[in-house]
């Protein structure tokens, strides 16, 4: 007889999505909210980042090689701009709002997939901010420390995305 308390695959993915969003919110309310923009000379408003993130989610790059195809959005571009030229709260808001609107309105993702991506976007942006801040605390954010921080942050976001997608697939089966 099946266990009525056992969660379905979709329910487990909903819980993972909620957990990612909760961790992102906790990171924002904790260490991230106290951080300032690393470069004060030029400031990007949150809404300009939201537009950039929405555009890169709509115009996905498709590469085909022999029988294999890969698709990706160049979201690292607005992410790096946001890391350097806005405060962390504006980066989080612009990234999550812009990308989520594009995923909901243009790609018309299902509620479950949209919730998962919403949580992943928030967690990824929060993680990127913290890594960037940690690395740039070692030196000038406009010099080598800044570029190393941006590289580390964007790479970690990609790795985190791969881990979370793999976890979601495992949980859904």
Backbone as numpy.savetxt, mean C-alpha at the origin, in Angstrom:
# Nx Ny Nz CAx CAy CAz Cx Cy Cz
-19.90 -35.07 10.37 -20.75 -33.90 10.37 -19.85 -32.65 10.37
-20.11 -31.66 9.47 -19.28 -30.46 9.40 -19.40 -29.61 10.66
-18.31 -28.99 11.02 -18.26 -28.12 12.20 -18.90 -26.77 11.85
-20.00 -26.38 12.55 -20.67 -25.12 12.23 -19.85 -23.90 12.63
-18.83 -24.08 13.47 -18.02 -22.95 13.92 -16.80 -22.71 13.02
-16.62 -23.58 12.06 -15.48 -23.43 11.15 -15.78 -22.31 10.15
-14.79 -21.46 9.94 -14.97 -20.33 9.02 -14.74 -20.78 7.58
-15.49 -20.19 6.69 -15.29 -20.45 5.26 -14.03 -19.72 4.80
-13.56 -20.05 3.60 -12.39 -19.38 3.05 -12.60 -17.89 2.91
-13.77 -17.50 2.44 -14.07 -16.07 2.28 -14.08 -15.36 3.63
-14.63 -16.02 4.64 -14.64 -15.40 5.98 -13.23 -15.21 6.52
-12.36 -16.17 6.25 -10.97 -16.03 6.70 -10.27 -14.88 5.97
-10.56 -14.70 4.70 -9.97 -13.58 3.95 -10.53 -12.26 4.46
-11.82 -12.22 4.81 -12.39 -11.01 5.42 -11.64 -10.66 6.71
-11.35 -11.68 7.53 -10.63 -11.45 8.79 -9.20 -10.96 8.52
-8.55 -11.52 7.53 -7.21 -11.06 7.16 -7.27 -9.60 6.71
-8.26 -9.26 5.92 -8.42 -7.88 5.44 -8.64 -6.92 6.60
-9.48 -7.32 7.52 -9.74 -6.50 8.71 -8.48 -6.36 9.56
-7.73 -7.44 9.71 -6.49 -7.39 10.49 -5.48 -6.44 9.85
-5.34 -6.49 8.52 -4.41 -5.59 7.85 -4.82 -4.14 8.05
-6.11 -3.85 7.91 -6.60 -2.48 8.10 -6.40 -2.03 9.55
-6.62 -2.93 10.49 -6.45 -2.58 11.91 -4.98 -2.30 12.24
-4.09 -3.09 11.69 -2.66 -2.85 11.93 -2.24 -1.51 11.30
-2.73 -1.23 10.09 -2.41 0.04 9.45 -2.93 1.21 10.28
-4.14 1.10 10.80 -4.71 2.17 11.63 -3.90 2.33 12.92
-3.51 1.22 13.53 -2.71 1.29 14.76 -1.36 1.93 14.50
-0.74 1.61 13.37 0.55 2.22 13.02 0.38 3.72 12.79
-0.71 4.09 12.13 -0.95 5.52 11.92 -1.19 6.24 13.25
-2.03 5.68 14.08 -2.35 6.33 15.36 -1.19 6.31 16.34
-0.26 5.39 16.15 0.92 5.30 17.01 2.08 6.09 16.45
3.07 5.41 15.89 4.30 6.10 15.50 4.19 7.01 14.28
3.32 6.71 13.33 3.30 7.47 12.08 2.78 8.88 12.27
1.78 9.06 13.09 1.16 10.38 13.24 2.14 11.42 13.76
3.18 11.00 14.42 4.16 11.94 14.98 5.25 12.33 13.97
5.28 11.70 12.82 6.32 11.97 11.82 5.95 13.18 10.98
6.98 13.91 10.55 6.80 15.06 9.67 7.22 14.70 8.25
6.89 15.59 7.32 7.36 15.41 5.95 8.88 15.58 5.95
9.61 14.71 5.24 11.08 14.79 5.27 11.64 16.00 4.53
10.93 16.50 3.52 11.39 17.64 2.73 10.33 18.73 2.81
10.70 19.88 3.38 9.72 20.95 3.56 9.64 21.92 2.39
10.60 21.88 1.48 10.65 22.86 0.40 9.47 22.72 -0.57
8.98 21.53 -0.77 7.90 21.28 -1.72 6.94 20.29 -1.08
5.66 20.59 -1.11 4.68 19.72 -0.44 3.57 19.33 -1.42
3.37 18.03 -1.60 2.26 17.53 -2.41 1.03 17.37 -1.52
-0.11 17.92 -1.91 -1.33 17.70 -1.13 -1.84 16.27 -1.31
-2.61 15.80 -0.33 -3.09 14.41 -0.36 -3.90 14.12 -1.61
-4.68 15.11 -2.07 -5.56 14.87 -3.21 -4.77 14.67 -4.50
-3.60 15.32 -4.63 -2.80 15.11 -5.83 -2.22 13.69 -5.82
-1.84 13.21 -4.65 -1.38 11.82 -4.56 -2.52 10.86 -4.86
-3.72 11.17 -4.38 -4.88 10.30 -4.65 -5.11 10.19 -6.15
-4.99 11.31 -6.85 -5.17 11.28 -8.31 -4.07 10.43 -8.96
-2.83 10.62 -8.52 -1.73 9.84 -9.09 -1.91 8.34 -8.85
-2.29 7.98 -7.62 -2.49 6.56 -7.32 -3.67 5.99 -8.12
-4.72 6.77 -8.30 -5.86 6.30 -9.09 -5.45 6.08 -10.54
-4.68 7.01 -11.09 -4.25 6.90 -12.49 -3.39 5.65 -12.69
-2.44 5.40 -11.79 -1.58 4.21 -12.00 -2.34 2.91 -11.80
-3.43 2.93 -11.04 -4.27 1.73 -10.90 -5.13 1.51 -12.14
-5.49 2.58 -12.82 -6.29 2.46 -14.04 -5.43 2.04 -15.22
-4.26 2.64 -15.33 -3.38 2.36 -16.46 -2.30 1.36 -16.05
-2.71 0.12 -15.95 -1.83 -0.98 -15.54 -0.93 -1.36 -16.72
0.31 -1.69 -16.43 1.27 -2.11 -17.45 1.16 -3.62 -17.63
1.01 -4.06 -18.87 0.92 -5.49 -19.20 2.15 -5.87 -20.02
2.87 -6.86 -19.54 4.04 -7.36 -20.26 3.82 -8.83 -20.59
4.12 -9.18 -21.84 4.01 -10.57 -22.25 5.37 -11.06 -22.71
5.71 -12.26 -22.28 6.95 -12.89 -22.70 6.66 -14.35 -22.98
6.76 -14.71 -24.22 6.41 -16.05 -24.68 4.98 -16.38 -24.27
4.78 -17.38 -23.43 3.42 -17.75 -23.04 3.01 -17.13 -21.71
3.88 -16.37 -21.09 3.60 -15.79 -19.78 3.27 -14.31 -19.90
2.40 -13.87 -19.03 2.04 -12.45 -18.98 2.04 -12.00 -17.53
2.46 -10.78 -17.34 2.43 -10.19 -16.01 1.86 -8.79 -16.11
1.08 -8.44 -15.13 0.49 -7.11 -15.07 0.88 -6.46 -13.76
1.19 -5.18 -13.81 1.51 -4.46 -12.58 1.17 -2.99 -12.76
0.92 -2.34 -11.64 0.70 -0.90 -11.68 1.97 -0.23 -11.18
2.39 0.82 -11.83 3.62 1.50 -11.40 3.36 2.41 -10.19
2.77 1.83 -9.15 2.40 2.63 -7.97 3.60 3.10 -7.17
4.77 2.56 -7.49 5.98 3.01 -6.79 6.27 4.47 -7.08
5.86 4.97 -8.25 6.16 6.35 -8.62 5.47 7.33 -7.66
4.14 7.29 -7.50 3.55 8.21 -6.53 3.94 7.89 -5.09
4.25 6.63 -4.80 4.67 6.28 -3.45 5.98 6.99 -3.11
6.94 6.94 -4.00 8.23 7.60 -3.74 8.04 9.11 -3.65
7.23 9.68 -4.54 6.97 11.12 -4.45 6.34 11.47 -3.11
5.40 10.64 -2.66 4.75 10.89 -1.38 5.70 10.74 -0.20
6.60 9.77 -0.28 7.56 9.60 0.81 8.43 10.84 0.99
8.82 11.45 -0.11 9.69 12.62 -0.04 8.93 13.93 0.19
7.77 14.07 -0.44 7.17 15.40 -0.55 5.82 15.60 0.13
5.48 14.75 1.07 4.26 15.00 1.84 4.41 14.38 3.22
3.50 14.73 4.09 3.52 14.14 5.42 2.91 12.74 5.36
3.28 11.89 6.30 2.83 10.49 6.26 1.31 10.33 6.24
0.58 11.15 6.98 -0.88 11.03 6.97 -1.47 11.30 5.60
-0.94 12.31 4.91 -1.41 12.62 3.57 -1.07 11.51 2.59
0.10 10.92 2.77 0.49 9.80 1.90 -0.46 8.63 2.10
-0.74 8.28 3.33 -1.66 7.17 3.60 -3.04 7.46 3.01
-3.56 8.65 3.26 -4.88 9.01 2.76 -4.92 8.98 1.23
-3.94 9.61 0.60 -3.91 9.65 -0.86 -3.78 8.27 -1.48
-2.92 7.44 -0.89 -2.69 6.10 -1.43 -3.94 5.23 -1.30
-4.48 5.17 -0.11 -5.64 4.30 0.13 -6.87 4.81 -0.62
-7.14 6.09 -0.54 -8.34 6.62 -1.19 -8.24 6.55 -2.71
-7.13 7.04 -3.26 -6.99 7.05 -4.72 -7.02 5.66 -5.33
-6.25 4.75 -4.75 -6.21 3.38 -5.28 -7.55 2.67 -5.09
-8.17 2.84 -3.92 -9.45 2.17 -3.65 -10.55 2.65 -4.59
-10.59 3.94 -4.86 -11.60 4.47 -5.79 -11.39 3.88 -7.18
-10.15 3.81 -7.62 -9.88 3.22 -8.94 -10.25 1.74 -8.98
-9.92 1.01 -7.91 -10.23 -0.41 -7.88 -11.74 -0.66 -7.84
-12.46 0.20 -7.14 -13.92 0.03 -7.04 -14.63 0.52 -8.29
-14.27 1.71 -8.76 -15.01 2.31 -9.86 -14.56 1.80 -11.23
-13.26 1.66 -11.43 -12.77 1.27 -12.75 -12.67 -0.24 -12.91
-12.06 -0.89 -11.96 -11.89 -2.35 -12.07 -13.10 -3.12 -11.55
-13.98 -2.45 -10.82 -15.22 -3.05 -10.28 -14.94 -4.35 -9.53
-14.03 -4.25 -8.57 -13.69 -5.43 -7.78 -14.84 -5.82 -6.86
-14.89 -7.11 -6.55 -15.90 -7.60 -5.62 -15.64 -7.02 -4.24
-16.65 -6.99 -3.37 -16.45 -6.43 -2.02 -15.30 -7.11 -1.26
-15.17 -8.41 -1.38 -14.10 -9.11 -0.68 -12.73 -8.70 -1.20
-12.58 -8.68 -2.50 -11.30 -8.30 -3.09 -10.98 -6.84 -2.79
-11.99 -5.99 -2.82 -11.79 -4.57 -2.51 -11.39 -4.39 -1.05
-12.02 -5.13 -0.15 -11.66 -5.05 1.28 -10.23 -5.53 1.49
-9.86 -6.61 0.83 -8.49 -7.11 0.95 -7.50 -6.07 0.45
-7.76 -5.51 -0.73 -6.85 -4.51 -1.29 -6.81 -3.24 -0.44
-7.95 -2.86 0.12 -8.00 -1.69 1.01 -7.07 -1.91 2.21
-7.18 -3.07 2.85 -6.31 -3.38 3.98 -4.85 -3.45 3.57
-4.57 -4.06 2.42 -3.21 -4.19 1.94 -2.62 -2.83 1.58
-3.41 -1.97 0.98 -2.94 -0.62 0.64 -2.55 0.15 1.89
-3.41 0.10 2.89 -3.11 0.80 4.14 -1.89 0.24 4.83
-1.80 -1.07 4.92 -0.66 -1.71 5.57 0.63 -1.43 4.80
0.55 -1.51 3.49 1.74 -1.25 2.67 2.22 0.18 2.81
1.30 1.13 2.76 1.70 2.54 2.89 2.26 2.83 4.28
1.64 2.27 5.31 2.13 2.48 6.68 3.53 1.89 6.85
3.73 0.71 6.31 5.04 0.06 6.39 6.09 0.87 5.63
5.72 1.35 4.45 6.66 2.15 3.65 7.07 3.41 4.40
6.12 4.07 5.03 6.42 5.28 5.79 7.40 4.99 6.93
7.14 3.92 7.66 8.01 3.59 8.79 9.42 3.21 8.35
9.54 2.43 7.29 10.86 2.04 6.79 11.61 3.26 6.28
10.93 4.09 5.52 11.55 5.31 4.99 12.03 6.21 6.12
11.19 6.40 7.13 11.57 7.25 8.26 12.75 6.67 9.02
12.78 5.36 9.19 13.89 4.73 9.91 15.21 4.90 9.15
15.18 4.69 7.85 16.42 4.79 7.07 16.86 6.25 6.95
15.93 7.16 6.70 16.32 8.56 6.53 16.73 9.21 7.85
16.42 8.59 8.97 16.90 9.13 10.25 18.42 8.99 10.37
19.02 8.17 9.51 20.46 7.95 9.53 21.24 9.00 8.74
20.54 9.80 7.95 21.23 10.79 7.13 20.26 11.74 6.46
20.76 12.50 5.52 19.97 13.50 4.79 18.91 12.81 3.93
17.62 13.15 4.13 16.58 12.49 3.34 16.65 12.82 1.85
17.35 13.90 1.48 17.48 14.22 0.05 18.75 13.65 -0.54
19.52 12.94 0.26 20.78 12.34 -0.21 20.67 10.83 -0.30
21.80 10.17 -0.17 21.82 8.70 -0.28 20.88 7.99 0.71
20.76 8.53 1.93 19.85 7.89 2.91 18.41 7.92 2.40
18.02 9.00 1.75 16.66 9.10 1.20 16.41 8.10 0.10
17.38 7.97 -0.80 17.19 7.03 -1.91 17.23 5.59 -1.43
18.11 5.30 -0.46 18.13 3.97 0.12 16.81 3.69 0.86
16.30 4.69 1.58 15.02 4.55 2.27 13.87 4.32 1.31
13.86 5.05 0.19 12.80 4.88 -0.81 12.87 3.50 -1.44
14.09 3.05 -1.75 14.26 1.71 -2.33 13.79 0.64 -1.35
14.24 0.75 -0.11 13.86 -0.24 0.90 12.35 -0.24 1.13
11.75 0.94 1.19 10.31 1.04 1.43 9.50 0.44 0.29
9.84 0.78 -0.95 9.07 0.25 -2.08 9.29 -1.25 -2.24
10.50 -1.71 -2.00 10.76 -3.15 -2.09 9.97 -3.90 -1.02
9.95 -3.37 0.18 9.22 -4.03 1.26 7.72 -4.07 0.97
7.17 -3.01 0.36 5.75 -3.01 -0.01 5.47 -4.13 -1.00
6.36 -4.33 -1.96 6.18 -5.42 -2.93 6.24 -6.79 -2.25
7.21 -6.97 -1.37 7.35 -8.24 -0.65 6.12 -8.48 0.24
5.70 -7.44 0.96 4.52 -7.55 1.82 3.28 -7.92 1.00
3.12 -7.30 -0.17 2.00 -7.63 -1.04 2.01 -9.09 -1.47
3.18 -9.58 -1.83 3.30 -10.99 -2.23 2.94 -11.92 -1.08
3.42 -11.60 0.11 3.13 -12.43 1.29 1.64 -12.42 1.60
1.02 -11.25 1.57 -0.40 -11.15 1.91 -1.30 -11.81 0.86
-0.94 -11.68 -0.41 -1.73 -12.36 -1.45 -1.60 -13.87 -1.30
-0.39 -14.34 -1.00 -0.20 -15.78 -0.77 -1.00 -16.24 0.44
-1.00 -15.44 1.50 -1.78 -15.78 2.70 -3.28 -15.83 2.37
-3.75 -14.86 1.60 -5.18 -14.83 1.24 -5.56 -16.06 0.41
-4.71 -16.44 -0.52 -4.98 -17.62 -1.33 -5.02 -18.86 -0.44
-4.05 -18.96 0.46 -4.02 -20.12 1.38 -5.26 -20.16 2.27
-5.66 -19.01 2.78 -6.83 -18.95 3.66 -8.12 -19.23 2.92
-8.18 -18.90 1.66 -9.43 -19.09 0.91 -9.63 -20.54 0.50
-8.56 -21.33 0.51 -8.69 -22.73 0.08 -9.06 -23.63 1.24
